mmCIF file with all atom_site columns, C-alpha atoms in Angstrom:
data_model
loop_
_atom_site.group_PDB
_atom_site.id
_atom_site.type_symbol
_atom_site.label_atom_id
_atom_site.label_alt_id
_atom_site.label_comp_id
_atom_site.label_asym_id
_atom_site.label_entity_id
_atom_site.label_seq_id
_atom_site.pdbx_PDB_ins_code
_atom_site.Cartn_x
_atom_site.Cartn_y
_atom_site.Cartn_z
_atom_site.occupancy
_atom_site.B_iso_or_equiv
_atom_site.pdbx_formal_charge
_atom_site.auth_seq_id
_atom_site.auth_comp_id
_atom_site.auth_asym_id
_atom_site.auth_atom_id
_atom_site.pdbx_PDB_model_num
ATOM 1   C CA . MET A 1 1   ? -1.311  -23.390 17.219  1.00 0.00 ? 1   MET A CA 1
ATOM 2   C CA . GLN A 1 2   ? -2.855  -23.175 13.794  1.00 0.00 ? 2   GLN A CA 1
ATOM 3   C CA . LYS A 1 3   ? -0.788  -23.640 10.683  1.00 0.00 ? 3   LYS A CA 1
ATOM 4   C CA . LYS A 1 4   ? -0.581  -20.603 8.251   1.00 0.00 ? 4   LYS A CA 1
ATOM 5   C CA . ALA A 1 5   ? -1.677  -21.670 4.959   1.00 0.00 ? 5   ALA A CA 1
ATOM 6   C CA . LYS A 1 6   ? 1.038   -21.602 2.102   1.00 0.00 ? 6   LYS A CA 1
ATOM 7   C CA . LEU A 1 7   ? 0.164   -19.128 -0.770  1.00 0.00 ? 7   LEU A CA 1
ATOM 8   C CA . SER A 1 8   ? 0.209   -20.575 -4.067  1.00 0.00 ? 8   SER A CA 1
ATOM 9   C CA . SER A 1 9   ? 2.536   -19.345 -6.528  1.00 0.00 ? 9   SER A CA 1
ATOM 10  C CA . LYS A 1 10  ? -0.201  -17.389 -8.358  1.00 0.00 ? 10  LYS A CA 1
ATOM 11  C CA . ASP A 1 11  ? -1.091  -15.727 -5.060  1.00 0.00 ? 11  ASP A CA 1
ATOM 12  C CA . ARG A 1 12  ? 2.554   -14.877 -4.189  1.00 0.00 ? 12  ARG A CA 1
ATOM 13  C CA . ILE A 1 13  ? 2.790   -13.108 -7.675  1.00 0.00 ? 13  ILE A CA 1
ATOM 14  C CA . ILE A 1 14  ? -0.185  -11.131 -6.868  1.00 0.00 ? 14  ILE A CA 1
ATOM 15  C CA . GLN A 1 15  ? 0.952   -10.386 -3.383  1.00 0.00 ? 15  GLN A CA 1
ATOM 16  C CA . ALA A 1 16  ? 4.251   -8.919  -4.761  1.00 0.00 ? 16  ALA A CA 1
ATOM 17  C CA . ALA A 1 17  ? 2.603   -7.187  -7.578  1.00 0.00 ? 17  ALA A CA 1
ATOM 18  C CA . ASN A 1 18  ? 0.060   -5.550  -4.819  1.00 0.00 ? 18  ASN A CA 1
ATOM 19  C CA . ASP A 1 19  ? 3.243   -4.195  -2.911  1.00 0.00 ? 19  ASP A CA 1
ATOM 20  C CA . LEU A 1 20  ? 5.282   -2.973  -5.567  1.00 0.00 ? 20  LEU A CA 1
ATOM 21  C CA . PHE A 1 21  ? 2.457   -1.670  -7.828  1.00 0.00 ? 21  PHE A CA 1
ATOM 22  C CA . TYR A 1 22  ? 1.064   0.304   -4.954  1.00 0.00 ? 22  TYR A CA 1
ATOM 23  C CA . ARG A 1 23  ? 4.459   1.295   -3.331  1.00 0.00 ? 23  ARG A CA 1
ATOM 24  C CA . GLN A 1 24  ? 6.500   2.197   -6.541  1.00 0.00 ? 24  GLN A CA 1
ATOM 25  C CA . GLY A 1 25  ? 3.872   2.309   -9.297  1.00 0.00 ? 25  GLY A CA 1
ATOM 26  C CA . TYR A 1 26  ? 3.159   0.193   -12.255 1.00 0.00 ? 26  TYR A CA 1
ATOM 27  C CA . HIS A 1 27  ? 5.642   1.383   -14.950 1.00 0.00 ? 27  HIS A CA 1
ATOM 28  C CA . GLN A 1 28  ? 8.449   1.699   -12.285 1.00 0.00 ? 28  GLN A CA 1
ATOM 29  C CA . THR A 1 29  ? 7.800   -2.170  -11.274 1.00 0.00 ? 29  THR A CA 1
ATOM 30  C CA . GLY A 1 30  ? 9.458   -4.680  -13.778 1.00 0.00 ? 30  GLY A CA 1
ATOM 31  C CA . ILE A 1 31  ? 8.358   -8.396  -14.105 1.00 0.00 ? 31  ILE A CA 1
ATOM 32  C CA . ASN A 1 32  ? 11.966  -9.259  -12.853 1.00 0.00 ? 32  ASN A CA 1
ATOM 33  C CA . GLN A 1 33  ? 11.453  -7.513  -9.720  1.00 0.00 ? 33  GLN A CA 1
ATOM 34  C CA . ILE A 1 34  ? 8.136   -9.089  -8.994  1.00 0.00 ? 34  ILE A CA 1
ATOM 35  C CA . ILE A 1 35  ? 9.576   -12.554 -9.893  1.00 0.00 ? 35  ILE A CA 1
ATOM 36  C CA . LYS A 1 36  ? 12.388  -11.843 -7.201  1.00 0.00 ? 36  LYS A CA 1
ATOM 37  C CA . GLU A 1 37  ? 9.982   -10.336 -4.647  1.00 0.00 ? 37  GLU A CA 1
ATOM 38  C CA . SER A 1 38  ? 7.623   -13.299 -4.979  1.00 0.00 ? 38  SER A CA 1
ATOM 39  C CA . GLY A 1 39  ? 10.141  -16.129 -4.806  1.00 0.00 ? 39  GLY A CA 1
ATOM 40  C CA . VAL A 1 40  ? 8.849   -17.931 -8.055  1.00 0.00 ? 40  VAL A CA 1
ATOM 41  C CA . ALA A 1 41  ? 10.882  -19.073 -11.169 1.00 0.00 ? 41  ALA A CA 1
ATOM 42  C CA . LYS A 1 42  ? 10.431  -17.117 -14.412 1.00 0.00 ? 42  LYS A CA 1
ATOM 43  C CA . ALA A 1 43  ? 8.493   -19.829 -15.916 1.00 0.00 ? 43  ALA A CA 1
ATOM 44  C CA . THR A 1 44  ? 6.125   -20.070 -13.108 1.00 0.00 ? 44  THR A CA 1
ATOM 45  C CA . PHE A 1 45  ? 5.180   -16.359 -13.539 1.00 0.00 ? 45  PHE A CA 1
ATOM 46  C CA . TYR A 1 46  ? 4.592   -16.866 -17.205 1.00 0.00 ? 46  TYR A CA 1
ATOM 47  C CA . SER A 1 47  ? 2.606   -19.950 -16.639 1.00 0.00 ? 47  SER A CA 1
ATOM 48  C CA . ASN A 1 48  ? 0.084   -17.871 -14.481 1.00 0.00 ? 48  ASN A CA 1
ATOM 49  C CA . PHE A 1 49  ? 0.316   -14.573 -16.272 1.00 0.00 ? 49  PHE A CA 1
ATOM 50  C CA . LYS A 1 50  ? 1.068   -13.924 -20.055 1.00 0.00 ? 50  LYS A CA 1
ATOM 51  C CA . SER A 1 51  ? 2.075   -10.398 -19.436 1.00 0.00 ? 51  SER A CA 1
ATOM 52  C CA . LYS A 1 52  ? 2.609   -7.813  -17.142 1.00 0.00 ? 52  LYS A CA 1
ATOM 53  C CA . GLU A 1 53  ? -0.775  -6.177  -18.218 1.00 0.00 ? 53  GLU A CA 1
ATOM 54  C CA . GLU A 1 54  ? -2.521  -9.348  -17.347 1.00 0.00 ? 54  GLU A CA 1
ATOM 55  C CA . LEU A 1 55  ? -0.977  -9.348  -13.929 1.00 0.00 ? 55  LEU A CA 1
ATOM 56  C CA . GLY A 1 56  ? -2.018  -5.480  -13.635 1.00 0.00 ? 56  GLY A CA 1
ATOM 57  C CA . VAL A 1 57  ? -5.627  -6.313  -14.364 1.00 0.00 ? 57  VAL A CA 1
ATOM 58  C CA . GLU A 1 58  ? -5.518  -9.262  -11.861 1.00 0.00 ? 58  GLU A CA 1
ATOM 59  C CA . TYR A 1 59  ? -3.714  -7.098  -9.323  1.00 0.00 ? 59  TYR A CA 1
ATOM 60  C CA . LEU A 1 60  ? -6.524  -4.687  -9.563  1.00 0.00 ? 60  LEU A CA 1
ATOM 61  C CA . ARG A 1 61  ? -9.593  -7.364  -9.384  1.00 0.00 ? 61  ARG A CA 1
ATOM 62  C CA . GLU A 1 62  ? -7.892  -8.521  -6.157  1.00 0.00 ? 62  GLU A CA 1
ATOM 63  C CA . ARG A 1 63  ? -7.641  -4.658  -4.636  1.00 0.00 ? 63  ARG A CA 1
ATOM 64  C CA . ASP A 1 64  ? -11.193 -4.229  -5.753  1.00 0.00 ? 64  ASP A CA 1
ATOM 65  C CA . ARG A 1 65  ? -12.174 -7.345  -4.000  1.00 0.00 ? 65  ARG A CA 1
ATOM 66  C CA . VAL A 1 66  ? -10.510 -6.538  -0.874  1.00 0.00 ? 66  VAL A CA 1
ATOM 67  C CA . ASP A 1 67  ? -11.529 -2.832  -0.840  1.00 0.00 ? 67  ASP A CA 1
ATOM 68  C CA . THR A 1 68  ? -15.190 -3.368  -1.824  1.00 0.00 ? 68  THR A CA 1
ATOM 69  C CA . ASN A 1 69  ? -15.570 -6.062  1.021   1.00 0.00 ? 69  ASN A CA 1
ATOM 70  C CA . ALA A 1 70  ? -14.003 -3.878  3.499   1.00 0.00 ? 70  ALA A CA 1
ATOM 71  C CA . THR A 1 71  ? -16.291 -0.948  2.501   1.00 0.00 ? 71  THR A CA 1
ATOM 72  C CA . LYS A 1 72  ? -19.360 -3.001  2.737   1.00 0.00 ? 72  LYS A CA 1
ATOM 73  C CA . ASN A 1 73  ? -18.366 -4.686  5.906   1.00 0.00 ? 73  ASN A CA 1
ATOM 74  C CA . MET A 1 74  ? -17.537 -1.066  7.387   1.00 0.00 ? 74  MET A CA 1
ATOM 75  C CA . VAL A 1 75  ? -20.988 0.362   6.503   1.00 0.00 ? 75  VAL A CA 1
ATOM 76  C CA . ASN A 1 76  ? -22.733 -2.653  7.270   1.00 0.00 ? 76  ASN A CA 1
ATOM 77  C CA . GLY A 1 77  ? -21.502 -2.650  10.617  1.00 0.00 ? 77  GLY A CA 1
ATOM 78  C CA . ILE A 1 78  ? -23.157 0.728   11.654  1.00 0.00 ? 78  ILE A CA 1
ATOM 79  C CA . SER A 1 79  ? -26.942 0.775   12.181  1.00 0.00 ? 79  SER A CA 1
ATOM 80  C CA . ASP A 1 80  ? -27.507 4.680   11.986  1.00 0.00 ? 80  ASP A CA 1
ATOM 81  C CA . PRO A 1 81  ? -28.024 5.720   8.534   1.00 0.00 ? 81  PRO A CA 1
ATOM 82  C CA . PHE A 1 82  ? -26.368 8.970   8.942   1.00 0.00 ? 82  PHE A CA 1
ATOM 83  C CA . GLU A 1 83  ? -23.327 7.648   10.532  1.00 0.00 ? 83  GLU A CA 1
ATOM 84  C CA . ARG A 1 84  ? -23.270 4.966   7.771   1.00 0.00 ? 84  ARG A CA 1
ATOM 85  C CA . TYR A 1 85  ? -23.319 7.898   5.152   1.00 0.00 ? 85  TYR A CA 1
ATOM 86  C CA . MET A 1 86  ? -20.292 9.612   6.903   1.00 0.00 ? 86  MET A CA 1
ATOM 87  C CA . SER A 1 87  ? -18.547 6.266   7.541   1.00 0.00 ? 87  SER A CA 1
ATOM 88  C CA . ILE A 1 88  ? -17.260 6.098   3.978   1.00 0.00 ? 88  ILE A CA 1
ATOM 89  C CA . ILE A 1 89  ? -15.429 9.471   3.848   1.00 0.00 ? 89  ILE A CA 1
ATOM 90  C CA . ASN A 1 90  ? -14.328 9.010   7.722   1.00 0.00 ? 90  ASN A CA 1
ATOM 91  C CA . GLY A 1 91  ? -12.848 5.746   6.804   1.00 0.00 ? 91  GLY A CA 1
ATOM 92  C CA . VAL A 1 92  ? -10.724 7.540   3.766   1.00 0.00 ? 92  VAL A CA 1
ATOM 93  C CA . ILE A 1 93  ? -9.195  9.635   6.386   1.00 0.00 ? 93  ILE A CA 1
ATOM 94  C CA . GLU A 1 94  ? -7.874  6.746   8.221   1.00 0.00 ? 94  GLU A CA 1
ATOM 95  C CA . TYR A 1 95  ? -7.018  4.767   5.214   1.00 0.00 ? 95  TYR A CA 1
ATOM 96  C CA . MET A 1 96  ? -4.728  7.754   4.006   1.00 0.00 ? 96  MET A CA 1
ATOM 97  C CA . LYS A 1 97  ? -3.042  7.852   7.425   1.00 0.00 ? 97  LYS A CA 1
ATOM 98  C CA . THR A 1 98  ? -2.322  4.115   7.281   1.00 0.00 ? 98  THR A CA 1
ATOM 99  C CA . THR A 1 99  ? -1.007  4.210   3.826   1.00 0.00 ? 99  THR A CA 1
ATOM 100 C CA . ASP A 1 100 ? 1.276   7.277   4.472   1.00 0.00 ? 100 ASP A CA 1
ATOM 101 C CA . PHE A 1 101 ? -0.841  9.184   2.011   1.00 0.00 ? 101 PHE A CA 1
ATOM 102 C CA . ARG A 1 102 ? 0.043   6.988   -1.059  1.00 0.00 ? 102 ARG A CA 1
ATOM 103 C CA . GLY A 1 103 ? -3.720  7.472   -2.072  1.00 0.00 ? 103 GLY A CA 1
ATOM 104 C CA . CYS A 1 104 ? -6.089  5.185   -3.970  1.00 0.00 ? 104 CYS A CA 1
ATOM 105 C CA . ALA A 1 105 ? -4.416  2.239   -5.909  1.00 0.00 ? 105 ALA A CA 1
ATOM 106 C CA . PHE A 1 106 ? -6.859  2.710   -8.660  1.00 0.00 ? 106 PHE A CA 1
ATOM 107 C CA . GLY A 1 107 ? -6.223  6.541   -8.994  1.00 0.00 ? 107 GLY A CA 1
ATOM 108 C CA . ASN A 1 108 ? -2.576  5.805   -9.091  1.00 0.00 ? 108 ASN A CA 1
ATOM 109 C CA . MET A 1 109 ? -2.696  3.259   -11.981 1.00 0.00 ? 109 MET A CA 1
ATOM 110 C CA . ALA A 1 110 ? -5.472  5.499   -13.999 1.00 0.00 ? 110 ALA A CA 1
ATOM 111 C CA . VAL A 1 111 ? -2.580  8.214   -13.910 1.00 0.00 ? 111 VAL A CA 1
ATOM 112 C CA . GLU A 1 112 ? -0.085  5.774   -15.331 1.00 0.00 ? 112 GLU A CA 1
ATOM 113 C CA . ILE A 1 113 ? -2.511  4.048   -17.767 1.00 0.00 ? 113 ILE A CA 1
ATOM 114 C CA . THR A 1 114 ? -3.912  6.964   -20.001 1.00 0.00 ? 114 THR A CA 1
ATOM 115 C CA . ASP A 1 115 ? -5.741  4.973   -22.554 1.00 0.00 ? 115 ASP A CA 1
ATOM 116 C CA . PRO A 1 116 ? -9.406  4.775   -21.601 1.00 0.00 ? 116 PRO A CA 1
ATOM 117 C CA . ASN A 1 117 ? -9.744  1.687   -23.644 1.00 0.00 ? 117 ASN A CA 1
ATOM 118 C CA . HIS A 1 118 ? -6.892  -0.199  -21.956 1.00 0.00 ? 118 HIS A CA 1
ATOM 119 C CA . PRO A 1 119 ? -7.979  -3.360  -19.952 1.00 0.00 ? 119 PRO A CA 1
ATOM 120 C CA . ILE A 1 120 ? -6.464  -1.829  -16.656 1.00 0.00 ? 120 ILE A CA 1
ATOM 121 C CA . ARG A 1 121 ? -8.441  1.422   -17.161 1.00 0.00 ? 121 ARG A CA 1
ATOM 122 C CA . LYS A 1 122 ? -11.737 -0.844  -17.497 1.00 0.00 ? 122 LYS A CA 1
ATOM 123 C CA . GLU A 1 123 ? -10.917 -2.357  -14.240 1.00 0.00 ? 123 GLU A CA 1
ATOM 124 C CA . ILE A 1 124 ? -10.651 0.957   -12.586 1.00 0.00 ? 124 ILE A CA 1
ATOM 125 C CA . LYS A 1 125 ? -13.982 2.135   -14.059 1.00 0.00 ? 125 LYS A CA 1
ATOM 126 C CA . LEU A 1 126 ? -15.660 -1.137  -12.619 1.00 0.00 ? 126 LEU A CA 1
ATOM 127 C CA . HIS A 1 127 ? -14.192 -0.284  -9.372  1.00 0.00 ? 127 HIS A CA 1
ATOM 128 C CA . ASP A 1 128 ? -15.537 3.215   -9.449  1.00 0.00 ? 128 ASP A CA 1
ATOM 129 C CA . ASP A 1 129 ? -18.854 1.751   -10.297 1.00 0.00 ? 129 ASP A CA 1
ATOM 130 C CA . ARG A 1 130 ? -18.864 -0.747  -7.503  1.00 0.00 ? 130 ARG A CA 1
ATOM 131 C CA . PHE A 1 131 ? -18.012 1.942   -5.087  1.00 0.00 ? 131 PHE A CA 1
ATOM 132 C CA . ARG A 1 132 ? -20.669 4.302   -6.312  1.00 0.00 ? 132 ARG A CA 1
ATOM 133 C CA . SER A 1 133 ? -23.149 1.399   -6.050  1.00 0.00 ? 133 SER A CA 1
ATOM 134 C CA . ILE A 1 134 ? -22.384 1.100   -2.339  1.00 0.00 ? 134 ILE A CA 1
ATOM 135 C CA . LEU A 1 135 ? -22.767 4.713   -2.034  1.00 0.00 ? 135 LEU A CA 1
ATOM 136 C CA . ARG A 1 136 ? -26.197 4.524   -3.860  1.00 0.00 ? 136 ARG A CA 1
ATOM 137 C CA . ASP A 1 137 ? -27.510 1.894   -1.278  1.00 0.00 ? 137 ASP A CA 1
ATOM 138 C CA . VAL A 1 138 ? -26.082 4.082   1.881   1.00 0.00 ? 138 VAL A CA 1
ATOM 139 C CA . ILE A 1 139 ? -27.832 7.268   0.453   1.00 0.00 ? 139 ILE A CA 1
ATOM 140 C CA . GLN A 1 140 ? -31.176 5.298   -0.283  1.00 0.00 ? 140 GLN A CA 1
ATOM 141 C CA . ASP A 1 141 ? -30.929 4.166   3.290   1.00 0.00 ? 141 ASP A CA 1
ATOM 142 C CA . LEU A 1 142 ? -30.580 7.388   4.501   1.00 0.00 ? 142 LEU A CA 1
ATOM 143 C CA . LYS A 1 143 ? -33.336 8.937   2.533   1.00 0.00 ? 143 LYS A CA 1
ATOM 144 C CA . ASP A 1 144 ? -35.729 6.245   3.545   1.00 0.00 ? 144 ASP A CA 1
ATOM 145 C CA . SER A 1 145 ? -34.749 6.704   7.372   1.00 0.00 ? 145 SER A CA 1
ATOM 146 C CA . ASP A 1 146 ? -36.198 9.999   7.861   1.00 0.00 ? 146 ASP A CA 1
ATOM 147 C CA . THR A 1 147 ? -38.650 12.510  6.318   1.00 0.00 ? 147 THR A CA 1
ATOM 148 C CA . LYS A 1 148 ? -36.047 15.221  6.831   1.00 0.00 ? 148 LYS A CA 1
ATOM 149 C CA . TYR A 1 149 ? -34.082 13.364  3.899   1.00 0.00 ? 149 TYR A CA 1
ATOM 150 C CA . GLN A 1 150 ? -36.804 12.967  1.423   1.00 0.00 ? 150 GLN A CA 1
ATOM 151 C CA . HIS A 1 151 ? -35.725 15.746  -0.525  1.00 0.00 ? 151 HIS A CA 1
ATOM 152 C CA . LEU A 1 152 ? -32.368 14.115  -1.506  1.00 0.00 ? 152 LEU A CA 1
ATOM 153 C CA . ASP A 1 153 ? -31.728 13.274  -5.116  1.00 0.00 ? 153 ASP A CA 1
ATOM 154 C CA . ILE A 1 154 ? -29.848 10.045  -4.956  1.00 0.00 ? 154 ILE A CA 1
ATOM 155 C CA . ASP A 1 155 ? -28.175 10.259  -8.453  1.00 0.00 ? 155 ASP A CA 1
ATOM 156 C CA . ASN A 1 156 ? -26.937 13.778  -7.817  1.00 0.00 ? 156 ASN A CA 1
ATOM 157 C CA . LEU A 1 157 ? -25.938 13.050  -4.464  1.00 0.00 ? 157 LEU A CA 1
ATOM 158 C CA . VAL A 1 158 ? -23.803 9.883   -5.434  1.00 0.00 ? 158 VAL A CA 1
ATOM 159 C CA . ASP A 1 159 ? -22.105 12.299  -7.978  1.00 0.00 ? 159 ASP A CA 1
ATOM 160 C CA . ASN A 1 160 ? -21.199 14.898  -5.773  1.00 0.00 ? 160 ASN A CA 1
ATOM 161 C CA . TYR A 1 161 ? -20.240 12.414  -2.833  1.00 0.00 ? 161 TYR A CA 1
ATOM 162 C CA . HIS A 1 162 ? -17.908 10.537  -5.438  1.00 0.00 ? 162 HIS A CA 1
ATOM 163 C CA . LEU A 1 163 ? -16.459 13.595  -7.008  1.00 0.00 ? 163 LEU A CA 1
ATOM 164 C CA . ILE A 1 164 ? -15.795 15.416  -3.397  1.00 0.00 ? 164 ILE A CA 1
ATOM 165 C CA . ALA A 1 165 ? -14.209 12.314  -2.121  1.00 0.00 ? 165 ALA A CA 1
ATOM 166 C CA . GLU A 1 166 ? -11.943 11.474  -5.093  1.00 0.00 ? 166 GLU A CA 1
ATOM 167 C CA . GLY A 1 167 ? -10.688 15.118  -5.136  1.00 0.00 ? 167 GLY A CA 1
ATOM 168 C CA . ALA A 1 168 ? -9.984  14.907  -1.392  1.00 0.00 ? 168 ALA A CA 1
ATOM 169 C CA . ILE A 1 169 ? -8.118  11.835  -1.918  1.00 0.00 ? 169 ILE A CA 1
ATOM 170 C CA . VAL A 1 170 ? -5.653  13.236  -4.564  1.00 0.00 ? 170 VAL A CA 1
ATOM 171 C CA . ALA A 1 171 ? -5.382  16.486  -2.531  1.00 0.00 ? 171 ALA A CA 1
ATOM 172 C CA . SER A 1 172 ? -4.575  14.646  0.714   1.00 0.00 ? 172 SER A CA 1
ATOM 173 C CA . LYS A 1 173 ? -1.857  12.707  -1.278  1.00 0.00 ? 173 LYS A CA 1
ATOM 174 C CA . ASN A 1 174 ? -0.430  16.123  -2.729  1.00 0.00 ? 174 ASN A CA 1
ATOM 175 C CA . TYR A 1 175 ? -0.401  17.811  0.524   1.00 0.00 ? 175 TYR A CA 1
ATOM 176 C CA . ASN A 1 176 ? 0.750   14.436  2.607   1.00 0.00 ? 176 ASN A CA 1
ATOM 177 C CA . ASP A 1 177 ? -1.944  15.657  5.103   1.00 0.00 ? 177 ASP A CA 1
ATOM 178 C CA . VAL A 1 178 ? -5.535  14.738  6.154   1.00 0.00 ? 178 VAL A CA 1
ATOM 179 C CA . TRP A 1 179 ? -7.018  18.191  6.017   1.00 0.00 ? 179 TRP A CA 1
ATOM 180 C CA . PRO A 1 180 ? -8.396  17.931  2.553   1.00 0.00 ? 180 PRO A CA 1
ATOM 181 C CA . ILE A 1 181 ? -10.578 14.855  3.431   1.00 0.00 ? 181 ILE A CA 1
ATOM 182 C CA . GLU A 1 182 ? -11.588 16.502  6.653   1.00 0.00 ? 182 GLU A CA 1
ATOM 183 C CA . LYS A 1 183 ? -12.680 19.305  4.661   1.00 0.00 ? 183 LYS A CA 1
ATOM 184 C CA . ALA A 1 184 ? -14.632 16.979  2.223   1.00 0.00 ? 184 ALA A CA 1
ATOM 185 C CA . ALA A 1 185 ? -16.109 15.390  5.151   1.00 0.00 ? 185 ALA A CA 1
ATOM 186 C CA . ARG A 1 186 ? -17.659 18.784  6.064   1.00 0.00 ? 186 ARG A CA 1
ATOM 187 C CA . LEU A 1 187 ? -18.993 19.438  2.576   1.00 0.00 ? 187 LEU A CA 1
ATOM 188 C CA . ILE A 1 188 ? -20.438 15.573  2.209   1.00 0.00 ? 188 ILE A CA 1
ATOM 189 C CA . GLN A 1 189 ? -22.168 16.283  5.584   1.00 0.00 ? 189 GLN A CA 1
ATOM 190 C CA . ASN A 1 190 ? -23.481 19.687  4.221   1.00 0.00 ? 190 ASN A CA 1
ATOM 191 C CA . LEU A 1 191 ? -24.956 17.813  1.056   1.00 0.00 ? 191 LEU A CA 1
ATOM 192 C CA . VAL A 1 192 ? -27.800 16.215  2.991   1.00 0.00 ? 192 VAL A CA 1
ATOM 193 C CA . LYS A 1 193 ? -28.807 19.331  4.939   1.00 0.00 ? 193 LYS A CA 1
#
């Protein structure tokens, strides 16, 4: 039997923040609760993070790393270009179900941090840019795969796909149901006809 690697204090703090920020929100989560949940001393917390804001940025960086890798692995595991194109929105359906419709961690954080120049909001935009880059690659592959897709305007399609998916995630969260994303999947499919 293989031993499980022990997490560093910094990783335990990020893990606790990941759960608490996502489940109950950034503003509703205090540093003392994170310290308690992570099992570290207050001095240990502050030796790793100068502030809750710094932890919030690191939390989003870790979420971005995990989410981006998962999305890339998902699309790279599919050979058919059209199925790859649809896999992103179909993956959102499954994600919403498994998270009990809590929604996007980045969207949730954006609602709480309203200053567009805040470091946390900058991380949110970087995540969106990475997501859009994956979309761009998938759509370029689709366009290159068959002459029936040669008419696609990649930049316009990236914008439309992204906006439809973002809106569907919010509506799915609000309704606590998958129907908005299922409808979004049909809209996204129709974008390439």
